[in-house]
Short mmCIF file of C-alpha atoms in Angstrom, two decimals:
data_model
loop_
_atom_site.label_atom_id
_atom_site.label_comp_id
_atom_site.label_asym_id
_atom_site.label_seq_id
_atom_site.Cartn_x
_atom_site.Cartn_y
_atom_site.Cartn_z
CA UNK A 823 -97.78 4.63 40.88
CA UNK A 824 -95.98 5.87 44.13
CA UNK A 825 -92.99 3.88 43.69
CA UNK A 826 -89.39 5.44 44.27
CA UNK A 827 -86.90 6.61 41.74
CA UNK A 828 -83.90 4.88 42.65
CA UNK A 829 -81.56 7.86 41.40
CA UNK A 830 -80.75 10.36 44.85
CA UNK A 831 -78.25 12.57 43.15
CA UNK A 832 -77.48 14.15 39.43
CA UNK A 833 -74.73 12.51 37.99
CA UNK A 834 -71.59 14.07 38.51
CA UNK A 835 -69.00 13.66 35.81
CA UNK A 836 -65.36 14.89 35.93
CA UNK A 837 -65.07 15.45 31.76
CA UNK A 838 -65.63 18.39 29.63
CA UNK A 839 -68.78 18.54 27.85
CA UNK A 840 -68.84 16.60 24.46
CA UNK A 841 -69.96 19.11 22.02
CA UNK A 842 -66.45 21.32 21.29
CA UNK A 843 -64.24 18.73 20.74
CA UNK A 844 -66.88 17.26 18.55
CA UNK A 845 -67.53 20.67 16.68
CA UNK A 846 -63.65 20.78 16.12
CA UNK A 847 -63.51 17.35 14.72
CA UNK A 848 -66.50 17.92 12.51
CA UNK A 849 -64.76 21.12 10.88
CA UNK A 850 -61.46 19.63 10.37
CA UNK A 851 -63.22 16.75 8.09
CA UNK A 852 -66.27 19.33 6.96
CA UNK A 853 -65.39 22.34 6.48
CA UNK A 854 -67.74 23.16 3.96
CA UNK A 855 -70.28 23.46 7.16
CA UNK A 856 -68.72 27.08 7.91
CA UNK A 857 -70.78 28.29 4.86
CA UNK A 858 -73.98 27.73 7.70
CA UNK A 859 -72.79 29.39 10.16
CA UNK A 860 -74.68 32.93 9.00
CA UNK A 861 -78.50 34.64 9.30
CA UNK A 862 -81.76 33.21 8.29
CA UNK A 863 -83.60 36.09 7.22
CA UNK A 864 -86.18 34.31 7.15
CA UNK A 865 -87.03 34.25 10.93
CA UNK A 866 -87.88 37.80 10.60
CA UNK A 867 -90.95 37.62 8.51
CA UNK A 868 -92.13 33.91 10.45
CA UNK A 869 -92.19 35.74 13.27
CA UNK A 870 -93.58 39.10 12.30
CA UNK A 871 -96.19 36.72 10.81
CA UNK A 872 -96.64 34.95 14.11
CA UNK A 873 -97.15 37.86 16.05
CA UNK A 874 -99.73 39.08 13.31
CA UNK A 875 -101.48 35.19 13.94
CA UNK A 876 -101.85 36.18 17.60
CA UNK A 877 -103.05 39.65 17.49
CA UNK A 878 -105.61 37.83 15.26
CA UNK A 879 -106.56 35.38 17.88
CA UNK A 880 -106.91 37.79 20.70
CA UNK A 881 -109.58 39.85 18.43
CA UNK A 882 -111.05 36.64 17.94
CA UNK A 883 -111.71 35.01 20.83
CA UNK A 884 -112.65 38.76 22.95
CA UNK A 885 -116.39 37.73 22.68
CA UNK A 886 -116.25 33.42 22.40
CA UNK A 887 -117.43 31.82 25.24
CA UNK A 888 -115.29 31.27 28.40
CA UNK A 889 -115.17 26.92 27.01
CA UNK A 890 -114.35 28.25 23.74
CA UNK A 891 -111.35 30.88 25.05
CA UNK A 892 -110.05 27.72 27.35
CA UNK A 893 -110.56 25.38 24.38
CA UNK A 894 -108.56 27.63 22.05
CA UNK A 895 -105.92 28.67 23.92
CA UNK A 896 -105.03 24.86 24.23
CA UNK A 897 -105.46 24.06 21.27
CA UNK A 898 -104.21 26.63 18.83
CA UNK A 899 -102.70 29.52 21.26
CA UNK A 900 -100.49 27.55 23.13
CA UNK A 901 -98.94 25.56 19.82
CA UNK A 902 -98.23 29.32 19.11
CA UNK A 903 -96.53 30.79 22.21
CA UNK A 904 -94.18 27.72 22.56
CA UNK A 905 -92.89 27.90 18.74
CA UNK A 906 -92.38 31.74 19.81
CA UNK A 907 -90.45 31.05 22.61
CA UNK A 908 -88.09 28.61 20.20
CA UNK A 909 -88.28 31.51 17.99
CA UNK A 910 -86.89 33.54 20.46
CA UNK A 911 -84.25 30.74 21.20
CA UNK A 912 -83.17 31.09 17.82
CA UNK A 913 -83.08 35.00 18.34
CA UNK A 914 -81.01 34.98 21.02
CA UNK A 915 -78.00 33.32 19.19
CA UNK A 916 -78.30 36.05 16.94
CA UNK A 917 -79.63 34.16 13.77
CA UNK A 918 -82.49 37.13 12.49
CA UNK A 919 -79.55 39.36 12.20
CA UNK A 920 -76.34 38.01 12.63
CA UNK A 921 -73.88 38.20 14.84
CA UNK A 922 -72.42 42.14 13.36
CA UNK A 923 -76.21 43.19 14.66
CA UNK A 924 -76.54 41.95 17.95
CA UNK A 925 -78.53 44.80 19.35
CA UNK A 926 -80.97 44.41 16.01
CA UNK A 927 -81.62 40.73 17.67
CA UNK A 928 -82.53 41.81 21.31
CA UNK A 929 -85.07 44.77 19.84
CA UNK A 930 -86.35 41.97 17.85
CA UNK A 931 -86.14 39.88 20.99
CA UNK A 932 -88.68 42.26 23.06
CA UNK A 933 -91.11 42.15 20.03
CA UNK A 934 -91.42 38.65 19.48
CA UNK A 935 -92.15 38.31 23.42
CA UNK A 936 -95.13 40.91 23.18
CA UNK A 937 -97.95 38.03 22.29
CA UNK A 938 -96.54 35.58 25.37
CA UNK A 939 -97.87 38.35 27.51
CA UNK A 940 -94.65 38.10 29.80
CA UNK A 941 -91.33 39.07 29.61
CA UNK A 942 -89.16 36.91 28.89
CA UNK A 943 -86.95 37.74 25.85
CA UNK A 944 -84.14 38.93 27.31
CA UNK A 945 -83.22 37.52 30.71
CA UNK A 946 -83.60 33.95 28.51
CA UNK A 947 -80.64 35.23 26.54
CA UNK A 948 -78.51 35.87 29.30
CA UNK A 949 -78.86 32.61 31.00
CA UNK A 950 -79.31 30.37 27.64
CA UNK A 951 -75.57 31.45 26.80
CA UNK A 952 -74.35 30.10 29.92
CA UNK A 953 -75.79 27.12 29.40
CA UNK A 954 -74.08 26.36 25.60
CA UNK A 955 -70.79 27.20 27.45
CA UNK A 956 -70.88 25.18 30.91
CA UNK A 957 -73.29 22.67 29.96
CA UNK A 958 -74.20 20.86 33.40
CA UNK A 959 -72.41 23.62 35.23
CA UNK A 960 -72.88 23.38 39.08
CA UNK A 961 -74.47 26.69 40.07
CA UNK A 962 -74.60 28.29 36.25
CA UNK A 963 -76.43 26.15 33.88
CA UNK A 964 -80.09 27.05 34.87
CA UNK A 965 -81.27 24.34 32.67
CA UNK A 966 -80.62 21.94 35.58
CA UNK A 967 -83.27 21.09 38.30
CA UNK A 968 -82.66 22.44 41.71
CA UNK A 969 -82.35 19.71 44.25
CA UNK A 970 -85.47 20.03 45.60
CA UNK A 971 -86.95 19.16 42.28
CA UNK A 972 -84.73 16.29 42.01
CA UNK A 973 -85.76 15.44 46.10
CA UNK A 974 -89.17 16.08 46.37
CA UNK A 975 -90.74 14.95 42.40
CA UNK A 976 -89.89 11.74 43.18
CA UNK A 977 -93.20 9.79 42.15
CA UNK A 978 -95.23 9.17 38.95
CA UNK A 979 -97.69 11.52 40.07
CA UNK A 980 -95.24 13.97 41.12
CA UNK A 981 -93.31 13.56 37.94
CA UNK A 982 -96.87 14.46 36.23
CA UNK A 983 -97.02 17.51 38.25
CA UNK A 984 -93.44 18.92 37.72
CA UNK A 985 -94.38 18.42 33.78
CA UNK A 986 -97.61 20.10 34.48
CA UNK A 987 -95.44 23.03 36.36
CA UNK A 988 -92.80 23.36 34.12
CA UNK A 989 -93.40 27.00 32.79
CA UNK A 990 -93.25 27.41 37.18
CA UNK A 991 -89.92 26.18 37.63
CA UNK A 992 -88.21 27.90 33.96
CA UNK A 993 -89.07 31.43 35.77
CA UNK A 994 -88.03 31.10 39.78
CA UNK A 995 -84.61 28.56 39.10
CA UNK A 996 -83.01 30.63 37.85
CA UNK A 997 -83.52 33.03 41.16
CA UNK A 998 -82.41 30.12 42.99
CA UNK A 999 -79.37 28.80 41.40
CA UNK A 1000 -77.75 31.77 39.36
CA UNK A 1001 -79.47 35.28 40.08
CA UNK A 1002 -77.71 38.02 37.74
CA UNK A 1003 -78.28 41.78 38.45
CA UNK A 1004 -80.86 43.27 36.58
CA UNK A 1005 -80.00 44.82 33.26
CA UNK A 1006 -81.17 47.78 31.12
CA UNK A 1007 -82.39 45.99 28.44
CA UNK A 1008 -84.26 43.55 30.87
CA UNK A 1009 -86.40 46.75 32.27
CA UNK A 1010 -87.03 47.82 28.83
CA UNK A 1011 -88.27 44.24 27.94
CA UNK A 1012 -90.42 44.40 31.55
CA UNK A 1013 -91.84 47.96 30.23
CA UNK A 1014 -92.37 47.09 26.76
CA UNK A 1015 -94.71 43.89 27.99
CA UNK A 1016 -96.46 45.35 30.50
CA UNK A 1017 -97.88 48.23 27.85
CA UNK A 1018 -98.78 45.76 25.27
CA UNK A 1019 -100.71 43.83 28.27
CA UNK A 1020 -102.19 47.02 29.47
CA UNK A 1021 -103.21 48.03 25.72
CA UNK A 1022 -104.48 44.35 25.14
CA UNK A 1023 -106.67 44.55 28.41
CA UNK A 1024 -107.75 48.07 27.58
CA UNK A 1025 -108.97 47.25 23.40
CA UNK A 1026 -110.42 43.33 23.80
CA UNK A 1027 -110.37 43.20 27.49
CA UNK A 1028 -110.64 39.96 29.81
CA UNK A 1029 -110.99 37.28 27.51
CA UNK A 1030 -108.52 37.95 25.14
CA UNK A 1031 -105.73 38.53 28.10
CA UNK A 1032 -106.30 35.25 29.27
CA UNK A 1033 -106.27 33.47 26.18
CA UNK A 1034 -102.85 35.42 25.83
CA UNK A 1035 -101.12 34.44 28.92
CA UNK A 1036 -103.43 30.40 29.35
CA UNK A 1037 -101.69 29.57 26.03
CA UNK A 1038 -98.39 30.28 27.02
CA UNK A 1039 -98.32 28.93 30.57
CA UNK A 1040 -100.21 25.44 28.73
CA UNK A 1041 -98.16 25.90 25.58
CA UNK A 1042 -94.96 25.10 28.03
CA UNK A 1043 -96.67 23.02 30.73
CA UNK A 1044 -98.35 19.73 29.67
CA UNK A 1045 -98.01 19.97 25.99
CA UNK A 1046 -96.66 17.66 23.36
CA UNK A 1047 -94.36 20.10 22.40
CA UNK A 1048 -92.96 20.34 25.82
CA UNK A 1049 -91.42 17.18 25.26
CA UNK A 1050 -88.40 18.90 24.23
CA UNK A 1051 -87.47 20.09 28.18
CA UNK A 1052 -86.95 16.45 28.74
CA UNK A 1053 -85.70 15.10 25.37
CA UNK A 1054 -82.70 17.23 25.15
CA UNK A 1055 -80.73 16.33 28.33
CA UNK A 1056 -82.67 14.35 30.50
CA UNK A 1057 -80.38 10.91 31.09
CA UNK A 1058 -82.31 8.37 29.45
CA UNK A 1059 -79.17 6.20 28.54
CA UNK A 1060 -76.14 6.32 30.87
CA UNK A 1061 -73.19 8.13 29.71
CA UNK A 1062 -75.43 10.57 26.69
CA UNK A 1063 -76.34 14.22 28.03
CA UNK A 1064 -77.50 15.79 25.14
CA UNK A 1065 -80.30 13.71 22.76
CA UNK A 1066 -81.80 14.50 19.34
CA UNK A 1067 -85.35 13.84 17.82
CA UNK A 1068 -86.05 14.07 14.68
CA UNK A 1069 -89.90 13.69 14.57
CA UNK A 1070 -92.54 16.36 12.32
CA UNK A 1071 -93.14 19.04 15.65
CA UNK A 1072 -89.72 19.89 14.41
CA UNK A 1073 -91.46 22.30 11.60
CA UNK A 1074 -93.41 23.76 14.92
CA UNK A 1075 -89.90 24.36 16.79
CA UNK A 1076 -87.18 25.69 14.38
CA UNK A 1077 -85.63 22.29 14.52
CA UNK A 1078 -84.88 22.85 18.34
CA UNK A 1079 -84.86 18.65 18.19
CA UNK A 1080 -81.61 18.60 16.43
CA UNK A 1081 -80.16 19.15 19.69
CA UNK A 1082 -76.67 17.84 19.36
CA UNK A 1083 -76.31 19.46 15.87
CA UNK A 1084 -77.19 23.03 17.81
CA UNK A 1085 -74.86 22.29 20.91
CA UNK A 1086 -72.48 21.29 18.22
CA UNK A 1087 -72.89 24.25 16.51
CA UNK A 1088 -75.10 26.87 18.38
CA UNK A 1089 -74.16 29.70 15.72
CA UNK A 1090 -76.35 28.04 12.90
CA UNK A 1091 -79.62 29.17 12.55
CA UNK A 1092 -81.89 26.27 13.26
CA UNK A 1093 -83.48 25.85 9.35
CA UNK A 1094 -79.57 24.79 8.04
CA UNK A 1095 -79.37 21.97 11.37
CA UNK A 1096 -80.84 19.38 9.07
CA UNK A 1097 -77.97 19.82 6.44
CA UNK A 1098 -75.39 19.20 8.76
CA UNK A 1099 -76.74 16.36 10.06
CA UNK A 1100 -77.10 15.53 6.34
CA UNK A 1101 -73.01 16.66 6.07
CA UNK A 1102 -71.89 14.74 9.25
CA UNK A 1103 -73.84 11.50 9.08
CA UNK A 1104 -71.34 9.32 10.85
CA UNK A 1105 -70.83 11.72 13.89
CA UNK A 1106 -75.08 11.82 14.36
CA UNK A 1107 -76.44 8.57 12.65
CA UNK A 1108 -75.66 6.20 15.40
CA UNK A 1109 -76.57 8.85 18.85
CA UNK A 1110 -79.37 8.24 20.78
CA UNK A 1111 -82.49 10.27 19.31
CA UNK A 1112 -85.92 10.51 19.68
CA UNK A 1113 -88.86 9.95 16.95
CA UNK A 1114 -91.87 11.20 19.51
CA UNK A 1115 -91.96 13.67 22.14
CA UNK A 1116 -94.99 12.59 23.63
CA UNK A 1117 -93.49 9.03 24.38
CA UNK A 1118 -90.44 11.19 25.71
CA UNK A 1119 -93.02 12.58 28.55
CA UNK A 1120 -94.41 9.40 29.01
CA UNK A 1121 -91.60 7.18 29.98
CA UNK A 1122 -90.21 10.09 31.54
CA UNK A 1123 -93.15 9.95 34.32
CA UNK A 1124 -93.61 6.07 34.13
CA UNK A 1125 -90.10 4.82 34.42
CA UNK A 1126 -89.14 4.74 37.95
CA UNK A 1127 -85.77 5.18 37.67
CA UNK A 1128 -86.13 8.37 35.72
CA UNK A 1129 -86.49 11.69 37.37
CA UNK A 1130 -85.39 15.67 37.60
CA UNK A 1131 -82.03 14.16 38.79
CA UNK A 1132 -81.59 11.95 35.61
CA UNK A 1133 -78.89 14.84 34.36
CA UNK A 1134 -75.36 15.28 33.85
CA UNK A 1135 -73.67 17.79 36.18
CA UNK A 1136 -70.15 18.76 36.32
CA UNK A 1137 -67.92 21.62 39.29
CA UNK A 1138 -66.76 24.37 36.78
CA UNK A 1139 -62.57 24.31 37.01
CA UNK A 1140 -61.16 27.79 36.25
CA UNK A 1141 -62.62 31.11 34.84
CA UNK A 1142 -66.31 31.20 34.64
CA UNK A 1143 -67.25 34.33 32.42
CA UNK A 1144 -71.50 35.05 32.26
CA UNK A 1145 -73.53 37.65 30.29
#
């Protein structure tokens, strides 16, 4: 259980990402797959309907005892707050309103953050475009560990704990590897969820403001769901960086598992990702892809010679433009 990784270093690789040229190929032979490549209205009333679920819970549980508060934020608020946060994935590639409304998307943003109980909405925008467009980028792409991750979680036990920490590590990498000025719109997101917290604390006090902010840290900690961190670009095979699953917590996730489909296309809302993996069967068929996410967090902790530094990471040559 205390054994080694063998890997010391990411892997470095000297080639573009995959996903452009791919995306260029697939449109030259499919170019029926353009007709995707607009809103899902949709999203709007899931995730007004969400929010509505939550509100719910937090009258619910204001009086339950302290078991009950722990047991349901596990179990039900936490399954929540993580398909939010996909929710707001899907958000921030402008897919409630379209690209022509941009500014509709990041108001929308800041409301679908208000049940997570931190903010969250907008900063996640800024840094998830950088990492569509330098994928494994040395000192952009905040999706990669830090080296101490990749140093020091070098054990199965330490492996468990990094999964255990993961909502830890989302929030302070970014600090670390690529910290951005602060922004208007990030304040306004701070404000915004800091009155909704205050007004939550102030109606159905303690209970409920726990229940709020246990099911998010749990719902991206040590969660099935949170199989997904690992699944998309963790190294399991040599030479892959970006995997797929297509197992049932994909209704949970807005089809966040059809990763290569979004990478290859990242301006189709997730519901149309199974068509054009349905449209371009022989570019996805024969990938690597995943059927379980909970066996992805098991063999990511139990196989030695997988670890935070089991990515692909590349030096950035020319212009780097960020958000």
């Amino acid at each position: 259980m205390g054994n080694t990784v063998a890997r010391e270093d990411f892997e470095w690789v000297y080639t573009d990402q995959p996903h452009a040229d791919r995306r260029k190929e697939i449109l030259a032979k499919h170019p029926e797959i353009k007709a995707l490549m607009k809103p899902d209205y949709n999203l709007i009333w899931v995730v007004v309907l969400m929010v509505l679920a939550q509100l719910t819970a937090f009258y619910l549980v204001k009086e339950l005892d302290w078991k009950w508060v722990i047991f349901w934020a596990y179990v039900f608020g936490s399954c929540i707050s993580h398909s939010m946060t996909l929710a707001i994935h899907e958000i921030s590639h402008n897919s409630a309103f379209g690209n022509s409304k941009a500014m509709w998307n990041r108001w929308f943003g800041i409301f679908a953050n208000l049940p997570l109980g931190l903010p969250y909405s907008i900063s996640f925008k800024r840094y998830h475009m950088d990492h569509h467009r330098y994928l494994g980028g040395d000192g952009i792409d905040v999706d990669i560990p830090t080296n101490f991750e990749g140093w020091f979680f070098c054990t199965r036990f330490r492996k468990f704990i990094w999964i255990v920490l993961q909502p830890f590590f989302y929030a302070i990498r970014p600090l670390c590897i690529n910290p951005k000025p602060i922004t208007r719109l990030e304040i306004i997101n701070l404000l915004a969820q800091l009155s909704f917290d205050v007004v939550m604390y102030y109606l159905w006090g303690v209970k409920s403001t726990f229940y709020m902010l246990a099911g998010s840290v749990l719902g991206l900690g040590l969660h099935p769901i949170s199989g997904h961190f690992i699944a998309e670009h963790y190294m399991f095979l040599k030479g892959h960086e970006t995997y797929s699953y297509y197992g049932p917590l994909n209704l949970l996730t807005f089809n966040v598992g059809y990763h290569n489909e979004h990478h290859d296309f990242p301006n189709i809302p997730g519901k149309s990702l199974p068509l054009v993996k349905k449209i371009a069967a022989e570019y996805y068929d024969n990938l690597p892809q995943y059927n379980s996410w909970i066996k992805v967090l098991y063999d990511f902790v139990m196989d030695d010679t997988i670890s935070p530094y089991s990515r692909m990471k590349r030096q950035l040559k020319g212009e780097v433009k960020q958000d």
